[in-house]
PDB file of C-alpha atoms in Angstrom:
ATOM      1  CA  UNK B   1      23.326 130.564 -87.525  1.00 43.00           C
ATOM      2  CA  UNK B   2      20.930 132.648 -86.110  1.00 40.00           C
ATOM      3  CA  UNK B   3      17.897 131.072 -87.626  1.00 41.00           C
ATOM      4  CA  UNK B   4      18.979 128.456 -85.752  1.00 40.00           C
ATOM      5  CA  UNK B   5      19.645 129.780 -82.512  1.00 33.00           C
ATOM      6  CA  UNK B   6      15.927 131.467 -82.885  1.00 33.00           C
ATOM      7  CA  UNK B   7      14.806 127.953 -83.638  1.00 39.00           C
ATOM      8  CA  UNK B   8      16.268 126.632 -79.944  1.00 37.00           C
ATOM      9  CA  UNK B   9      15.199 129.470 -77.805  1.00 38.00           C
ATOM     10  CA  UNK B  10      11.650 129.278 -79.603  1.00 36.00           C
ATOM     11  CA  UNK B  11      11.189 125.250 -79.162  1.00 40.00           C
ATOM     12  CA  UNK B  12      12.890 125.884 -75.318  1.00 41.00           C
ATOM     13  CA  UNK B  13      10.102 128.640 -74.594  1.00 38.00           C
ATOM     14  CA  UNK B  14       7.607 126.151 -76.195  1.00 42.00           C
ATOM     15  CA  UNK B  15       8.594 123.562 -74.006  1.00 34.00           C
ATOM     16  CA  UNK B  16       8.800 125.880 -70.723  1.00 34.00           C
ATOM     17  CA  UNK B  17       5.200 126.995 -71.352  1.00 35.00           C
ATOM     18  CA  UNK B  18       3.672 123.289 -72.128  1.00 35.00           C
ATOM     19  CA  UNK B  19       5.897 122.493 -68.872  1.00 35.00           C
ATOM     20  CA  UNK B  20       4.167 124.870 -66.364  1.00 36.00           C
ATOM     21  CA  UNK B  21       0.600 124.022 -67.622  1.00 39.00           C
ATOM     22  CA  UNK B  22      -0.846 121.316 -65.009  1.00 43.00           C
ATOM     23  CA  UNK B  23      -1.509 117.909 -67.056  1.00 53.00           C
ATOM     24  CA  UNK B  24      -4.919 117.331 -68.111  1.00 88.00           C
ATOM     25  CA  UNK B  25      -6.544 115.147 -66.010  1.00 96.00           C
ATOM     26  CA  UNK B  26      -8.720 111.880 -66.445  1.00 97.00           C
ATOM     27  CA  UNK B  27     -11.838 111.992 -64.760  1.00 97.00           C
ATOM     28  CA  UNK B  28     -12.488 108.341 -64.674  1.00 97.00           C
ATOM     29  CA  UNK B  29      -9.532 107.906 -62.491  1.00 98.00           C
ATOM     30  CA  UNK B  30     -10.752 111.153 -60.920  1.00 98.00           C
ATOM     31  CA  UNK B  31     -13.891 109.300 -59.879  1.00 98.00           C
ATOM     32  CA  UNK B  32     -11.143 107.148 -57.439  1.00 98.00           C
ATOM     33  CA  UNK B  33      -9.768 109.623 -56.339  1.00 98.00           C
ATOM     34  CA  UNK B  34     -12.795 111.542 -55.002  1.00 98.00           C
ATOM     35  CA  UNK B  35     -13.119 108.003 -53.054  1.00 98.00           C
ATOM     36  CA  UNK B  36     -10.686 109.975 -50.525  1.00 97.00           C
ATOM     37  CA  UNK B  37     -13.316 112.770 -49.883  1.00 97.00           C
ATOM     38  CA  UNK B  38     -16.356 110.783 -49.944  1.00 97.00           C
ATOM     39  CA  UNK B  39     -16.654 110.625 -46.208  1.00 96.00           C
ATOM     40  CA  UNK B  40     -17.165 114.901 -45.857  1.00 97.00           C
ATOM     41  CA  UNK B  41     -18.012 115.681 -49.312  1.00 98.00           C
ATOM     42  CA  UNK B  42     -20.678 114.474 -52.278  1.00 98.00           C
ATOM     43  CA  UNK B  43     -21.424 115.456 -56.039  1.00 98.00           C
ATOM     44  CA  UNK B  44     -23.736 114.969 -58.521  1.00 98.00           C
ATOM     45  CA  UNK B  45     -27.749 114.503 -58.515  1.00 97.00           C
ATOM     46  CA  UNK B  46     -29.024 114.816 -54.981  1.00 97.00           C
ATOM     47  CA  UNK B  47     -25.920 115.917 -53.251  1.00 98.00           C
ATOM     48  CA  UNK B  48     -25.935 117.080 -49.628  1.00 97.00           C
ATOM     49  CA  UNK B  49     -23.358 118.801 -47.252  1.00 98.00           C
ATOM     50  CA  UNK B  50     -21.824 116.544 -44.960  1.00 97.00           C
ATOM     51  CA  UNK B  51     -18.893 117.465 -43.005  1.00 96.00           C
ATOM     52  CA  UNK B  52     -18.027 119.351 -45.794  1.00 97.00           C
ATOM     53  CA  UNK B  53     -19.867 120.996 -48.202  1.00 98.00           C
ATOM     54  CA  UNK B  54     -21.519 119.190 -51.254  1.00 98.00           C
ATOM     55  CA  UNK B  55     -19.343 120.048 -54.263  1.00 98.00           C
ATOM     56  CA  UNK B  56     -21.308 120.028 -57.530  1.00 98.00           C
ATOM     57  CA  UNK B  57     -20.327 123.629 -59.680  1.00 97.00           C
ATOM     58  CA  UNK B  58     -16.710 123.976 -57.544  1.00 97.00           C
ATOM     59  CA  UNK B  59     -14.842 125.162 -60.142  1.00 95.00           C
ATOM     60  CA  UNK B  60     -16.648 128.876 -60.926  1.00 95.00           C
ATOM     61  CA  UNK B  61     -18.217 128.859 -57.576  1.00 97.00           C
ATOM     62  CA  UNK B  62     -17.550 132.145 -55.514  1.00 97.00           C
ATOM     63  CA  UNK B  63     -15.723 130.589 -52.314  1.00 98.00           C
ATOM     64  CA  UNK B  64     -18.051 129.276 -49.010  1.00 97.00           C
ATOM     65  CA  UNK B  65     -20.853 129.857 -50.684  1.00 97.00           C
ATOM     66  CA  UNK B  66     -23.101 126.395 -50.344  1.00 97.00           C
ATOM     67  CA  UNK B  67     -26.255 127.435 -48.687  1.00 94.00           C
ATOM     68  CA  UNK B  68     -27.132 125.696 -45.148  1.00 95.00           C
ATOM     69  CA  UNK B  69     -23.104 124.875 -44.537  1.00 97.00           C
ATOM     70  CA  UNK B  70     -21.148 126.419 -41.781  1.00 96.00           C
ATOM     71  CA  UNK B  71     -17.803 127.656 -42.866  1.00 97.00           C
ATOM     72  CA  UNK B  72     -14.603 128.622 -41.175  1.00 97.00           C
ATOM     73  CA  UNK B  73     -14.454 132.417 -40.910  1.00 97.00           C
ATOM     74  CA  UNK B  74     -11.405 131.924 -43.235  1.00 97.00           C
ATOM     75  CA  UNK B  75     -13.842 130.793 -46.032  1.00 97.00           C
ATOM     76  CA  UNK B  76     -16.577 133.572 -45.143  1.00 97.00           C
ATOM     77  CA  UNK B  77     -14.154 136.125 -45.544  1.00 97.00           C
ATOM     78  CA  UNK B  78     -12.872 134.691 -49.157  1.00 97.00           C
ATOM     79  CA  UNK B  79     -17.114 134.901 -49.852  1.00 97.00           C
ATOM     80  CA  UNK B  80     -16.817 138.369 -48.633  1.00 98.00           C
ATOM     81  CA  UNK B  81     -14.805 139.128 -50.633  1.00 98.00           C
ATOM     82  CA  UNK B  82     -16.086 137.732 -53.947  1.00 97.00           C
ATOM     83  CA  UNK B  83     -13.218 135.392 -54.548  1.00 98.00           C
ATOM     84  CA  UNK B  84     -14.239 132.040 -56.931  1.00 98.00           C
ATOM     85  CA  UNK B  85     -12.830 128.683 -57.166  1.00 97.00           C
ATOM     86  CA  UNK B  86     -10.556 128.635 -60.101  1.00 96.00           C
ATOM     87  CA  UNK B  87      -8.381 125.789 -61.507  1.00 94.00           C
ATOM     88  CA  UNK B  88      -5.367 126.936 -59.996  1.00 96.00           C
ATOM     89  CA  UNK B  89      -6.918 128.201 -56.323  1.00 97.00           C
ATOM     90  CA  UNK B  90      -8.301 124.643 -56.225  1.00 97.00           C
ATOM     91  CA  UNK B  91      -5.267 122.955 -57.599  1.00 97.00           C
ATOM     92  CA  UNK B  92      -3.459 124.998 -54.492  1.00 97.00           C
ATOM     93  CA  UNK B  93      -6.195 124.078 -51.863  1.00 97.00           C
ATOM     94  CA  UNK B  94      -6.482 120.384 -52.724  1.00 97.00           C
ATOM     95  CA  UNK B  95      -2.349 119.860 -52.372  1.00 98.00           C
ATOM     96  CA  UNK B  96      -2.618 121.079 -49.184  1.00 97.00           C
ATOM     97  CA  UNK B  97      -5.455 122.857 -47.404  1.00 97.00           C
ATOM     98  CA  UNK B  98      -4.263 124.468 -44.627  1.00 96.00           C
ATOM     99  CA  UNK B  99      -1.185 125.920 -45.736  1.00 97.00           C
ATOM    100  CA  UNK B 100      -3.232 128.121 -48.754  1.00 97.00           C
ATOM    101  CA  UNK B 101      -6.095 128.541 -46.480  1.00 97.00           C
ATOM    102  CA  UNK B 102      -5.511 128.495 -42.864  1.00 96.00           C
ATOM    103  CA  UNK B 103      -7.621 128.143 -40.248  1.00 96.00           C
ATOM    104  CA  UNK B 104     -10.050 126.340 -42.327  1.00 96.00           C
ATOM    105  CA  UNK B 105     -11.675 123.558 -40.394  1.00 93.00           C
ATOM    106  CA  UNK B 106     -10.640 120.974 -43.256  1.00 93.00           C
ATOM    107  CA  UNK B 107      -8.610 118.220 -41.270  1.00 92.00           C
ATOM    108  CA  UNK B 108      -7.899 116.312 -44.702  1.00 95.00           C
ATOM    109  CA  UNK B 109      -4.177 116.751 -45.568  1.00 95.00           C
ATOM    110  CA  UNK B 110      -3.885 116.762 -49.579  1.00 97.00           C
ATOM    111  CA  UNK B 111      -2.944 115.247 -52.740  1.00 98.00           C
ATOM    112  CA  UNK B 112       0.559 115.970 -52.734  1.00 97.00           C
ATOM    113  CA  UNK B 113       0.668 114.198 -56.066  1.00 97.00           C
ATOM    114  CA  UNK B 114      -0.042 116.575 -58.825  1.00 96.00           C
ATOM    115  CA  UNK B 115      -1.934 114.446 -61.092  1.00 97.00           C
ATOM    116  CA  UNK B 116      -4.202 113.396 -58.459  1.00 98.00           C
ATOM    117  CA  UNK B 117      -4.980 116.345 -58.109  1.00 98.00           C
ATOM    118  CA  UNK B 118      -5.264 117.121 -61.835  1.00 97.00           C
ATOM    119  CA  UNK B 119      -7.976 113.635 -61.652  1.00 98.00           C
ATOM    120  CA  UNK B 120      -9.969 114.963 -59.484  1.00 98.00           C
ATOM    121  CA  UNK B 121     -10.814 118.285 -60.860  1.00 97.00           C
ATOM    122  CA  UNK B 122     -11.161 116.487 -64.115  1.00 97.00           C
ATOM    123  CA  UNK B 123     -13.836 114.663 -62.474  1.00 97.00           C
ATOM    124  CA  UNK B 124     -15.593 117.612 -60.262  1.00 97.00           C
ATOM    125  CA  UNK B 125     -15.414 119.809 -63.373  1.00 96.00           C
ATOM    126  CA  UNK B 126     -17.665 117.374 -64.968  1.00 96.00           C
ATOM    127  CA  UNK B 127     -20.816 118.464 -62.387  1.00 97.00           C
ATOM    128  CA  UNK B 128     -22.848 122.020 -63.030  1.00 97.00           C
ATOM    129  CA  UNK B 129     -24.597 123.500 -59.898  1.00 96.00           C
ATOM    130  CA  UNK B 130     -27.358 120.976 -60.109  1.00 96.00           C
ATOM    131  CA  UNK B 131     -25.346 118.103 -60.287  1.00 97.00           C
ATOM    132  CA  UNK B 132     -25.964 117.026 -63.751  1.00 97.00           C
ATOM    133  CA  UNK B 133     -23.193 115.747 -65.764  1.00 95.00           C
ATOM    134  CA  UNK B 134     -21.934 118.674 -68.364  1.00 89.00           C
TER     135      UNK B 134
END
């Protein structure tokens, strides 16, 4: 009996834990997704700020730190403070901006859909600093 209680909570904690990891995302439909930020924002080979700066190394990248782009004092003091994209900082910025960061000068709203979200680092991951494909 209690081999088999162990057993259930065991395969419940293993299901909790695969449960609060984020799903991997598909950076193909990633690509589309970026679609939505291609107005203020580029990646890859020969990417530029816009409105927003270019985004090639995100992930790993200490926080406003693209050369030549203007950032919201919230940003600078993130910089100042040595903080770095991460997975889950981004994952919280891109499903809604303002409310982890405010007073950013973002104006886009979010992916309130998880695996967009998921997508779309999936696909930025896929750039280094230089913009080369990984």
């Amino acid at each position: 009996m209690n081999r088999i209680l162990l057993s259930a909570a065991l395969l419940a904690l293993g299901t909790t834990a695969a449960l609060a990891q984020s799903p991997a995302g598909d950076p193909e439909k990633g690509a589309t997704v970026f679609k939505k930020c291609m107005a203020c924002h580029a990646v890859g080979e020969g990417a530029k700020n816009k409105v927003g700066p270019e985004l090639n190394g995100i992930v790993g990248r200490k926080m406003g730190a693209v050369a030549g782009f203007n950032y919201s004092e919230t940003l600078k003091e993130h910089n100042a403070k040595g903080e770095v994209w991460d997975a889950e900082k981004l994952n919280k910025y891109l499903e809604n901006p303002k409310g982890y960061l405010p007073g950013i000068k973002m104006v886009f709203a979010g992916l309130p859909k998880e695996t967009d979200r998921a997508d779309l680092e999936a696909y930025l991951v896929q750039f280094d600093e230089t913009g080369k494909k990984k």
